[in-house]
Tab-separated table of C-alpha atoms and ligand atoms in Angstrom:
chain	number	residue	atom	x	y	z
A	1	UNK	CA	57.389	18.685	88.094
A	2	UNK	CA	57.817	19.276	91.955
A	3	UNK	CA	60.717	20.349	93.076
A	4	UNK	CA	60.839	20.065	96.309
A	5	UNK	CA	58.103	17.105	97.121
A	6	UNK	CA	60.636	15.216	95.615
A	7	UNK	CA	63.891	16.494	97.530
A	8	UNK	CA	62.492	15.378	100.797
A	9	UNK	CA	62.873	11.591	99.390
A	10	UNK	CA	66.448	12.431	97.634
A	11	UNK	CA	67.745	13.555	100.043
A	12	UNK	CA	69.871	16.598	99.973
A	13	UNK	CA	73.404	17.547	101.633
A	14	UNK	CA	73.637	18.562	105.188
A	15	UNK	CA	74.804	22.267	103.824
A	16	UNK	CA	76.672	23.933	101.172
A	17	UNK	CA	80.167	23.165	102.680
A	18	UNK	CA	78.563	19.238	102.290
A	19	UNK	CA	78.315	19.815	99.169
A	20	UNK	CA	81.535	21.548	97.896
A	21	UNK	CA	83.576	19.017	99.355
A	22	UNK	CA	81.220	16.459	97.911
A	23	UNK	CA	81.995	18.003	94.306
A	24	UNK	CA	85.378	18.713	95.321
A	25	UNK	CA	86.050	14.590	96.835
A	26	UNK	CA	84.229	13.709	92.795
A	27	UNK	CA	86.517	15.274	91.051
A	28	UNK	CA	89.623	15.139	93.452
A	29	UNK	CA	90.715	10.932	92.611
A	30	UNK	CA	93.714	9.373	90.988
A	31	UNK	CA	92.470	11.633	87.357
A	32	UNK	CA	94.357	14.041	89.638
A	33	UNK	CA	97.049	12.104	91.184
A	34	UNK	CA	97.367	9.302	88.224
A	35	UNK	CA	95.489	9.980	85.337
A	36	UNK	CA	97.587	13.598	85.339
A	37	UNK	CA	100.645	12.656	85.083
A	38	UNK	CA	100.602	10.390	82.989
A	39	UNK	CA	98.791	12.105	80.463
A	40	UNK	CA	100.816	15.226	81.070
A	41	UNK	CA	104.862	13.107	80.722
A	42	UNK	CA	103.200	11.077	77.621
A	43	UNK	CA	101.674	14.731	75.586
A	44	UNK	CA	105.846	16.588	75.952
A	45	UNK	CA	105.587	17.916	79.813
A	46	UNK	CA	104.815	21.638	80.313
A	47	UNK	CA	103.113	22.419	76.959
A	48	UNK	CA	100.180	20.342	78.451
A	49	UNK	CA	100.359	21.670	81.786
A	50	UNK	CA	99.351	25.033	79.759
A	51	UNK	CA	96.760	24.080	77.158
A	52	UNK	CA	95.277	22.454	80.656
A	53	UNK	CA	94.995	25.479	82.529
A	54	UNK	CA	93.082	26.834	79.581
A	55	UNK	CA	90.655	23.969	79.290
A	56	UNK	CA	89.581	24.052	82.481
A	57	UNK	CA	88.963	27.142	82.573
A	58	UNK	CA	87.589	28.595	79.250
A	59	UNK	CA	85.096	25.139	78.736
A	60	UNK	CA	85.630	22.891	82.347
A	61	UNK	CA	84.297	25.574	84.865
A	62	UNK	CA	81.589	26.825	81.985
A	63	UNK	CA	80.427	22.984	81.530
A	64	UNK	CA	80.591	22.549	85.497
A	65	UNK	CA	78.768	24.634	85.834
A	66	UNK	CA	75.683	24.342	83.093
A	67	UNK	CA	75.493	20.739	85.114
A	68	UNK	CA	75.454	22.067	88.542
A	69	UNK	CA	72.011	24.222	86.858
A	70	UNK	CA	70.338	21.237	84.710
A	71	UNK	CA	70.466	18.926	88.109
A	72	UNK	CA	69.554	21.738	90.679
A	73	UNK	CA	66.323	22.801	88.084
A	74	UNK	CA	65.331	19.994	87.585
A	75	UNK	CA	66.708	17.583	91.181
A	76	UNK	CA	66.853	14.222	88.036
A	77	UNK	CA	69.549	11.861	87.618
A	78	UNK	CA	70.482	13.373	84.372
A	79	UNK	CA	68.558	10.678	81.837
A	80	UNK	CA	64.840	12.305	83.985
A	81	UNK	CA	66.911	15.926	83.969
A	82	UNK	CA	66.481	16.070	80.400
A	83	UNK	CA	63.687	14.292	80.223
A	84	UNK	CA	61.678	16.797	82.039
A	85	UNK	CA	63.762	19.972	80.048
A	86	UNK	CA	62.761	18.858	76.640
A	87	UNK	CA	59.928	16.071	76.589
A	88	UNK	CA	59.931	14.008	73.748
A	89	UNK	CA	63.299	14.697	72.398
A	90	UNK	CA	66.144	12.056	72.428
A	91	UNK	CA	68.043	14.412	74.232
A	92	UNK	CA	67.565	12.298	76.991
A	93	UNK	CA	69.992	9.717	75.355
A	94	UNK	CA	72.979	11.901	76.295
A	95	UNK	CA	71.744	11.581	79.414
A	96	UNK	CA	71.911	7.683	79.216
A	97	UNK	CA	75.133	8.580	76.831
A	98	UNK	CA	76.820	9.624	80.806
A	99	UNK	CA	75.447	6.637	82.910
A	100	UNK	CA	77.147	4.581	80.154
A	101	UNK	CA	79.902	6.589	79.750
A	102	UNK	CA	80.179	6.799	84.250
A	103	UNK	CA	79.724	2.709	84.793
A	104	UNK	CA	82.172	2.020	81.658
A	105	UNK	CA	85.233	4.989	84.025
A	106	UNK	CA	84.530	2.905	86.964
A	107	UNK	CA	85.159	-0.088	84.613
A	108	UNK	CA	89.345	0.801	84.617
A	109	UNK	CA	89.184	3.270	87.808
A	110	UNK	CA	88.502	0.589	90.158
A	111	UNK	CA	91.482	-1.759	88.858
A	112	UNK	CA	93.430	1.243	89.792
A	113	UNK	CA	91.828	1.796	92.708
A	114	UNK	CA	92.384	-2.070	93.642
A	115	UNK	CA	96.741	-1.362	92.872
A	116	UNK	CA	96.405	1.746	94.957
A	117	UNK	CA	94.662	-1.027	97.974
A	118	UNK	CA	98.098	-3.451	97.311
A	119	UNK	CA	100.614	0.055	97.372
A	120	UNK	CA	98.464	0.936	100.812
A	121	UNK	CA	99.652	-2.437	101.596
A	122	UNK	CA	102.770	-3.159	100.793
A	123	UNK	CA	103.840	0.407	102.233
A	124	UNK	CA	102.132	-1.391	105.421
A	125	UNK	CA	104.631	-4.278	106.172
A	126	UNK	CA	107.407	-2.653	104.621
A	127	UNK	CA	107.610	-4.034	101.002
A	128	UNK	CA	108.141	-0.593	99.762
A	129	UNK	CA	111.496	0.205	101.441
A	130	UNK	CA	114.833	-0.516	99.488
A	131	UNK	CA	113.295	0.697	96.288
A	132	UNK	CA	115.509	2.764	95.023
A	133	UNK	CA	116.161	3.550	91.567
A	134	UNK	CA	113.482	3.668	88.785
A	135	UNK	CA	114.396	0.971	87.325
A	136	UNK	CA	113.605	-1.121	91.103
A	137	UNK	CA	110.490	0.134	91.081
A	138	UNK	CA	109.539	-0.128	87.558
A	139	UNK	CA	110.030	-4.222	87.611
A	140	UNK	CA	108.003	-3.546	91.861
A	141	UNK	CA	105.061	-2.377	89.921
A	142	UNK	CA	105.341	-4.377	86.243
A	143	UNK	CA	105.876	-7.983	89.330
A	144	UNK	CA	103.025	-6.541	91.128
A	145	UNK	CA	99.780	-6.287	88.784
A	146	UNK	CA	101.207	-9.096	86.760
A	147	UNK	CA	99.434	-11.122	89.271
A	148	UNK	CA	95.230	-11.298	87.513
A	149	UNK	CA	93.357	-12.509	89.708
A	150	UNK	CA	95.120	-10.967	92.713
A	151	UNK	CA	94.650	-7.993	90.610
A	152	UNK	CA	90.730	-8.562	89.683
A	153	UNK	CA	90.499	-9.996	93.505
A	154	UNK	CA	91.825	-5.977	94.840
A	155	UNK	CA	89.142	-4.947	91.251
A	156	UNK	CA	86.054	-6.165	93.365
A	157	UNK	CA	86.587	-5.773	96.602
A	158	UNK	CA	87.241	-2.007	95.926
A	159	UNK	CA	84.002	-2.086	93.751
A	160	UNK	CA	81.747	-3.021	97.089
A	161	UNK	CA	83.225	-0.442	98.971
A	162	UNK	CA	81.905	1.401	96.524
A	163	UNK	CA	78.540	-0.225	96.340
A	164	UNK	CA	78.528	-0.160	100.502
A	165	UNK	CA	78.792	3.492	100.839
A	166	UNK	CA	76.744	4.032	97.918
A	167	UNK	CA	74.102	2.312	99.539
A	168	UNK	CA	73.883	4.992	102.279
A	169	UNK	CA	72.597	7.765	100.271
A	170	UNK	CA	73.837	11.358	99.632
A	171	UNK	CA	74.386	12.332	103.014
A	172	UNK	CA	75.864	9.356	105.672
A	173	UNK	CA	77.758	7.898	102.964
A	174	UNK	CA	79.441	10.771	100.382
A	175	UNK	CA	79.667	13.723	102.664
A	176	UNK	CA	81.814	11.333	104.919
A	177	UNK	CA	83.864	10.378	103.556
A	178	UNK	CA	84.558	13.678	101.756
A	179	UNK	CA	85.294	16.020	104.990
A	180	UNK	CA	87.706	15.395	106.600
A	181	UNK	CA	89.874	12.744	103.706
A	182	UNK	CA	90.709	15.826	101.273
A	183	UNK	CA	92.054	18.928	103.121
A	184	UNK	CA	94.226	15.327	104.619
A	185	UNK	CA	95.209	14.842	100.879
A	186	UNK	CA	96.007	17.673	100.571
A	187	UNK	CA	98.377	18.953	103.516
A	188	UNK	CA	100.085	15.585	102.820
A	189	UNK	CA	100.789	16.506	99.010
A	190	UNK	CA	101.802	20.500	100.080
A	191	UNK	CA	104.559	18.150	102.245
A	192	UNK	CA	105.792	15.370	99.851
A	193	UNK	CA	106.403	18.291	96.584
A	194	UNK	CA	108.533	20.088	99.203
A	195	UNK	CA	110.526	16.761	99.601
A	196	UNK	CA	110.399	15.806	96.380
A	197	UNK	CA	111.756	19.256	94.637
A	198	UNK	CA	114.499	19.236	97.395
A	199	UNK	CA	115.651	15.971	96.582
A	200	UNK	CA	119.229	16.374	94.704
A	201	UNK	CA	119.050	16.430	90.948
A	202	UNK	CA	114.663	17.403	91.091
A	203	UNK	CA	115.566	20.019	88.225
A	204	UNK	CA	115.063	18.783	85.609
A	205	UNK	CA	111.805	17.662	85.765
A	206	UNK	CA	110.876	21.388	87.530
A	207	UNK	CA	112.217	22.226	83.756
A	208	UNK	CA	109.950	18.978	82.360
A	209	UNK	CA	107.053	20.330	83.714
A	210	UNK	CA	106.665	24.190	83.924
A	211	UNK	CA	109.111	25.527	81.127
A	212	UNK	CA	107.004	24.904	77.957
A	213	UNK	CA	108.820	23.067	74.062
A	214	UNK	CA	105.842	24.516	72.467
A	215	UNK	CA	107.405	21.935	69.562
A	216	UNK	CA	105.658	19.194	71.853
A	217	UNK	CA	101.585	20.888	70.938
A	218	UNK	CA	99.659	18.863	68.738
A	219	UNK	CA	96.270	18.366	68.012
A	220	UNK	CA	96.760	15.013	70.458
A	221	UNK	CA	98.056	16.511	73.678
A	222	UNK	CA	95.350	19.597	72.905
A	223	UNK	CA	92.700	16.601	73.217
A	224	UNK	CA	94.497	15.184	75.169
A	225	UNK	CA	94.806	17.826	77.993
A	226	UNK	CA	90.342	19.364	77.343
A	227	UNK	CA	89.239	15.568	78.098
A	228	UNK	CA	91.818	15.671	80.507
A	229	UNK	CA	90.134	18.478	82.011
A	230	UNK	CA	86.391	16.967	81.266
A	231	UNK	CA	88.023	13.751	83.611
A	232	UNK	CA	89.510	15.846	86.086
A	233	UNK	CA	86.021	17.402	87.679
A	234	UNK	CA	83.555	14.796	86.693
A	235	UNK	CA	82.153	16.263	83.681
A	236	UNK	CA	80.630	15.066	80.581
A	237	UNK	CA	78.806	12.749	81.664
A	238	UNK	CA	76.186	14.205	84.377
A	239	UNK	CA	77.899	13.338	87.539
A	240	UNK	CA	77.566	17.838	88.326
A	241	UNK	CA	73.956	16.957	87.424
A	242	UNK	CA	73.331	14.293	89.450
A	243	UNK	CA	75.436	16.584	92.728
A	244	UNK	CA	73.389	19.466	91.629
A	245	UNK	CA	70.136	17.971	91.654
A	246	UNK	CA	71.131	17.318	95.558
A	247	UNK	CA	71.761	20.916	95.896
A	248	UNK	CA	69.210	23.769	97.744
A	249	UNK	CA	67.532	26.358	96.224
A	250	UNK	CA	69.629	28.585	97.654
A	251	UNK	CA	73.757	28.298	97.590
A	252	UNK	CA	75.180	29.788	94.858
A	253	UNK	CA	76.782	27.436	91.272
A	254	UNK	CA	79.150	29.622	90.112
A	255	UNK	CA	80.868	30.594	93.770
A	256	UNK	CA	81.026	26.668	94.414
A	257	UNK	CA	81.826	25.144	90.379
A	258	UNK	CA	84.860	27.117	90.475
A	259	UNK	CA	85.556	26.542	94.293
A	260	UNK	CA	85.446	22.662	93.464
A	261	UNK	CA	87.745	23.794	90.240
A	262	UNK	CA	90.667	25.907	91.695
A	263	UNK	CA	90.821	23.067	94.631
A	264	UNK	CA	90.766	20.119	91.887
A	265	UNK	CA	93.531	21.816	90.109
A	266	UNK	CA	95.047	22.717	92.544
A	267	UNK	CA	95.760	18.864	93.879
A	268	UNK	CA	96.704	17.790	90.182
A	269	UNK	CA	98.943	20.621	89.722
A	270	UNK	CA	100.928	19.245	93.188
A	271	UNK	CA	100.906	15.920	92.511
A	272	UNK	CA	102.891	16.706	89.178
A	273	UNK	CA	105.357	18.877	91.538
A	274	UNK	CA	104.875	15.558	93.536
A	275	UNK	CA	106.040	13.498	90.699
A	276	UNK	CA	108.558	14.972	87.468
A	277	UNK	CA	111.184	16.218	90.334
A	278	UNK	CA	111.455	12.735	91.997
A	279	UNK	CA	111.395	11.172	88.368
A	280	UNK	CA	114.421	12.994	87.507
A	281	UNK	CA	115.978	12.944	90.435
A	282	UNK	CA	115.206	9.236	90.648
A	283	UNK	CA	117.908	8.794	87.262
A	284	UNK	CA	114.608	8.335	84.752
A	285	UNK	CA	115.645	10.088	81.012
A	286	UNK	CA	112.235	12.467	80.994
A	287	UNK	CA	112.386	12.907	76.916
A	288	UNK	CA	112.054	8.768	77.818
A	289	UNK	CA	109.582	7.929	80.830
A	290	UNK	CA	107.656	5.265	81.541
A	291	UNK	CA	105.030	5.098	79.306
A	292	UNK	CA	101.667	4.730	80.711
A	293	UNK	CA	99.787	3.579	83.298
A	294	UNK	CA	102.055	2.525	85.891
A	295	UNK	CA	103.882	6.030	86.039
A	296	UNK	CA	102.856	6.694	89.853
A	297	UNK	CA	103.290	3.743	91.499
A	298	UNK	CA	106.835	3.634	89.890
A	299	UNK	CA	107.974	6.867	90.963
A	300	UNK	CA	106.317	6.806	94.433
A	301	UNK	CA	108.182	4.487	96.011
A	302	UNK	CA	111.327	5.714	95.369
A	303	UNK	CA	110.018	9.369	97.155
A	304	UNK	CA	109.584	7.277	100.122
A	305	UNK	CA	112.554	4.923	100.264
A	306	UNK	CA	114.555	8.098	100.274
A	307	UNK	CA	112.743	9.579	102.956
A	308	UNK	CA	115.015	10.030	106.673
A	309	UNK	CA	114.540	8.273	109.516
A	310	UNK	CA	115.157	4.611	107.141
A	311	UNK	CA	112.809	2.607	106.646
A	312	UNK	CA	110.260	4.919	109.495
A	313	UNK	CA	109.508	8.287	106.835
A	314	UNK	CA	109.497	5.925	104.654
A	315	UNK	CA	106.283	3.656	105.905
A	316	UNK	CA	104.556	6.132	107.668
A	317	UNK	CA	104.214	8.609	104.740
A	318	UNK	CA	104.007	5.421	101.625
A	319	UNK	CA	101.316	4.449	104.481
A	320	UNK	CA	99.547	7.373	104.466
A	321	UNK	CA	99.988	8.381	101.424
A	322	UNK	CA	98.454	5.105	99.840
A	323	UNK	CA	96.022	5.158	101.514
A	324	UNK	CA	94.007	9.242	101.434
A	325	UNK	CA	94.556	8.294	97.774
A	326	UNK	CA	92.045	5.399	98.368
A	327	UNK	CA	89.687	7.059	100.086
A	328	UNK	CA	90.199	10.421	97.233
A	329	UNK	CA	89.512	7.656	94.768
A	330	UNK	CA	86.614	5.808	97.158
A	331	UNK	CA	85.459	8.895	96.340
A	332	UNK	CA	85.669	9.733	93.187
A	333	UNK	CA	83.753	6.346	92.808
A	334	UNK	CA	81.612	7.392	94.355
A	335	UNK	CA	80.147	9.326	91.787
A	336	UNK	CA	80.358	7.545	89.232
A	337	UNK	CA	77.863	4.681	90.445
A	338	UNK	CA	76.012	6.919	91.488
A	339	UNK	CA	74.645	8.813	88.231
A	340	UNK	CA	73.813	5.007	87.272
A	341	UNK	CA	72.404	4.839	90.830
A	342	UNK	CA	70.067	7.642	90.455
A	343	UNK	CA	69.052	6.687	87.418
A	344	UNK	CA	67.795	3.604	88.114
A	345	UNK	CA	65.792	4.876	91.462
A	346	UNK	CA	64.331	8.209	90.302
A	347	UNK	CA	63.608	6.485	86.106
A	348	UNK	CA	62.905	2.421	86.853
A	349	UNK	CA	61.712	2.727	90.432
A	350	UNK	CA	64.016	0.577	91.812
A	351	UNK	CA	65.129	0.572	95.428
A	352	UNK	CA	69.129	2.038	95.874
A	353	UNK	CA	70.521	-1.293	97.404
A	354	UNK	CA	68.689	-3.628	94.210
A	355	UNK	CA	70.490	-0.007	91.569
A	356	UNK	CA	74.221	0.017	93.319
A	357	UNK	CA	74.018	-4.329	93.510
A	358	UNK	CA	73.361	-4.685	89.788
A	359	UNK	CA	75.508	-1.232	88.887
A	360	UNK	CA	78.442	-1.951	90.336
A	361	UNK	CA	78.365	-6.291	89.199
A	362	UNK	CA	77.927	-4.650	85.434
A	363	UNK	CA	81.356	-2.587	85.997
A	364	UNK	CA	82.393	-5.192	87.684
A	365	UNK	CA	82.533	-7.495	85.319
A	366	UNK	CA	83.719	-5.168	82.194
A	367	UNK	CA	86.813	-3.898	83.826
A	368	UNK	CA	87.736	-7.889	84.343
A	369	UNK	CA	89.610	-6.866	80.913
A	370	UNK	CA	91.115	-4.195	82.464
A	371	UNK	CA	92.623	-6.534	85.769
A	372	UNK	CA	94.019	-9.079	83.462
A	373	UNK	CA	95.270	-6.852	80.523
A	374	UNK	CA	98.578	-6.758	83.084
A	375	UNK	CA	98.507	-10.239	84.362
A	376	UNK	CA	99.996	-12.360	81.028
A	377	UNK	CA	96.269	-11.958	79.257
A	378	UNK	CA	97.936	-10.892	75.609
A	379	UNK	CA	94.898	-10.127	74.559
A	380	UNK	CA	94.125	-7.612	76.627
A	381	UNK	CA	97.971	-6.278	76.153
A	382	UNK	CA	98.561	-6.109	73.209
A	383	UNK	CA	97.707	-3.147	70.935
A	384	UNK	CA	94.092	-4.888	69.646
A	385	UNK	CA	91.594	-2.532	71.309
A	386	UNK	CA	92.663	0.499	68.022
A	387	UNK	CA	95.505	0.427	68.415
A	388	UNK	CA	95.993	0.347	72.476
A	389	UNK	CA	96.136	-2.018	75.402
A	390	UNK	CA	92.533	-2.601	76.670
A	391	UNK	CA	92.733	-0.526	79.374
A	392	UNK	CA	93.838	2.409	77.872
A	393	UNK	CA	90.957	1.757	74.659
A	394	UNK	CA	88.859	2.916	77.990
A	395	UNK	CA	90.338	5.280	78.931
A	396	UNK	CA	90.469	7.053	75.305
A	397	UNK	CA	87.463	6.357	74.441
A	398	UNK	CA	85.192	6.367	77.894
A	399	UNK	CA	87.500	8.664	79.911
A	400	UNK	CA	88.471	11.449	76.443
A	401	UNK	CA	85.901	10.675	73.445
A	402	UNK	CA	82.833	10.215	75.594
A	403	UNK	CA	83.238	12.697	78.351
A	404	UNK	CA	84.497	14.843	75.234
A	405	UNK	CA	81.376	14.279	73.633
A	406	UNK	CA	79.129	15.250	76.190
A	407	UNK	CA	80.542	18.118	77.497
A	408	UNK	CA	79.472	19.597	74.841
A	409	UNK	CA	76.665	18.415	73.508
A	410	UNK	CA	75.988	19.770	77.020
A	411	UNK	CA	76.871	23.061	75.931
A	412	UNK	CA	74.621	23.229	72.784
A	413	UNK	CA	71.891	21.476	74.683
A	414	UNK	CA	72.402	24.657	77.536
A	415	UNK	CA	73.160	27.259	75.127
A	416	UNK	CA	70.383	26.132	72.617
A	417	UNK	CA	67.996	23.965	73.381
A	418	UNK	CA	66.872	24.569	76.791
A	419	UNK	CA	68.125	28.106	75.795
A	420	UNK	CA	70.246	30.318	77.933
A	421	UNK	CA	67.281	32.497	79.763
A	422	UNK	CA	65.529	29.697	82.006
A	423	UNK	CA	69.270	28.532	82.518
A	424	UNK	CA	70.780	32.149	83.472
A	425	UNK	CA	66.907	31.825	86.186
A	426	UNK	CA	68.208	28.748	87.478
A	427	UNK	CA	71.735	30.996	88.156
A	428	UNK	CA	69.668	33.518	89.948
A	429	UNK	CA	69.480	32.236	92.375
A	430	UNK	CA	71.904	32.091	94.987
A	431	UNK	CA	74.815	34.108	92.471
A	432	UNK	CA	74.004	38.315	92.468
A	433	UNK	CA	76.690	38.820	89.706
A	434	UNK	CA	75.944	39.970	86.599
A	435	UNK	CA	78.131	39.735	84.596
A	436	UNK	CA	79.664	36.838	85.489
A	437	UNK	CA	76.294	35.057	84.013
A	438	UNK	CA	76.351	37.618	81.159
A	439	UNK	CA	80.630	36.136	80.684
A	440	UNK	CA	79.018	32.413	81.590
A	441	UNK	CA	76.134	32.606	78.991
A	442	UNK	CA	78.806	33.544	75.795
A	443	UNK	CA	81.152	31.125	76.703
A	444	UNK	CA	78.444	27.872	77.712
A	445	UNK	CA	76.754	29.517	74.433
A	446	UNK	CA	79.770	30.118	71.952
A	447	UNK	CA	83.402	28.971	73.207
A	448	UNK	CA	83.051	26.369	74.838
A	449	UNK	CA	81.264	24.516	72.190
A	450	UNK	CA	83.264	25.564	69.111
A	451	UNK	CA	86.235	24.791	70.505
A	452	UNK	CA	85.358	21.779	71.781
A	453	UNK	CA	84.608	20.530	68.370
A	454	UNK	CA	87.277	21.978	66.735
A	455	UNK	CA	89.009	20.043	69.235
A	456	UNK	CA	87.516	17.082	67.807
A	457	UNK	CA	87.548	17.403	64.868
A	458	UNK	CA	90.598	18.298	64.618
A	459	UNK	CA	92.745	15.153	66.531
A	460	UNK	CA	89.476	12.530	64.922
A	461	UNK	CA	91.946	13.832	61.847
A	462	UNK	CA	88.430	15.270	60.668
A	463	UNK	CA	89.687	18.694	59.455
A	464	UNK	CA	92.709	17.380	57.545
A	465	UNK	CA	90.545	14.686	55.435
A	466	UNK	CA	88.211	17.922	55.412
A	467	UNK	CA	91.397	20.145	53.530
A	468	UNK	CA	91.822	17.724	51.485
A	469	UNK	CA	88.687	17.538	50.208
A	470	UNK	CA	89.471	20.754	48.906
A	471	UNK	CA	93.612	20.947	47.601
A	472	UNK	CA	94.695	24.463	46.724
B	1	LIG	N1	87.105	13.470	88.179
B	1	LIG	C1	87.419	11.928	88.971
B	1	LIG	C2	88.829	11.393	88.666
B	1	LIG	O1	90.104	12.504	88.691
B	1	LIG	C3	87.058	10.297	88.332
B	1	LIG	C4	85.397	10.972	87.856
B	1	LIG	C5	85.121	10.918	86.485
B	1	LIG	C6	84.742	10.867	88.772
B	1	LIG	C7	83.874	12.337	85.888
B	1	LIG	C8	83.604	10.840	87.698
B	1	LIG	C9	82.521	10.970	86.342
B	1	LIG	O2	89.862	11.070	89.902
């Protein structure tokens, strides 16, 4: 296995800042601003937030470090990485699961990114002005996404942008996009938070978001929070293995991982501070929140249209917001596609262009049912898909369960199969604190696998069934 020879051809980040920003770019996206508030709303508010924060700290971070160390050690895509570390064992299938999961998540993610693009165009043209109440905004959203062909076109457009950036490879494409846009997004969000919490009636929203009602805590809430932590940190499918494989030897993996997690979690928490107060201010009933994928699209326009200097305040803020959200989504779709592309380039010796086009096409086709689901195609809208509509089913199966199972297996692999010794040796390149590394090895061997396994089993009702076998 050649470390440095391989590096030249595969590319490497320009600097540690470049890597951290790119990894943060992958992590920060629709997951923080669209999926996180949606999941919080659906899972009881503050109680979900608490479990989510615990999940980031206790299982998210250790898995992040585990993935980065596999990536930098092997300098391979996820499939190749497991092949290198454990030859002639089925562990490479775990990398394969990552490639499939990446394409599957990309398929519906790009549809939502397409909605974002449309809202960007609406915001620019003043189409969101005067959408003041929660009902108006909901009607507006339903009307907008009812156009199935338009959803599909926007989904396609977003996929083309993703493929074009992945063409550019690691440095030119991915690093550059993250460098400027992420800090800007942060600044804009802070501004929106200040505005949102100052709206009349915002307190009810803050209460829902920050004051836990523990009676809401169920196995469903816990698995949703853990799944969301993996989704938001881009874990469980090898994205961080892939990004870590482009990372230089001397960098500190632990502190890089912490930095990425802090930024990602910060953005998600801020997004909640924008959405819930504004929701309450717009007169929505927080106990019966609009379910499903539309939450942010039905809340944000009400914020923008209540901004000062009507309509200009709203037009400027709305445009800027949806522009930055589109870019944040793009730096995430890039990483979703990059996992499969790295696999096809390394293992199948395909050209980068061909791999990006083929996998992008696959994700586009798989995303069409999600694009049509809101467009009056009853088959996809109705609860035919594991009791859910098509897009929610995709998000649950791949965005929650597949990532969680992937993360569990990664912990088992690093903790027990590859072994923490070689993993620690890899971490030692750049990390100086033995104490932190000892803590990590305990978390990755015992705490994470146990916690994740119990949560998975509980959420699938396995524990109840087991209890039923031993009555009394
Ligand atoms: N973390 C991204 C987001 O929050 C989504 C993502 C998941 C990207 C998994 C890569 C891998 O938007």
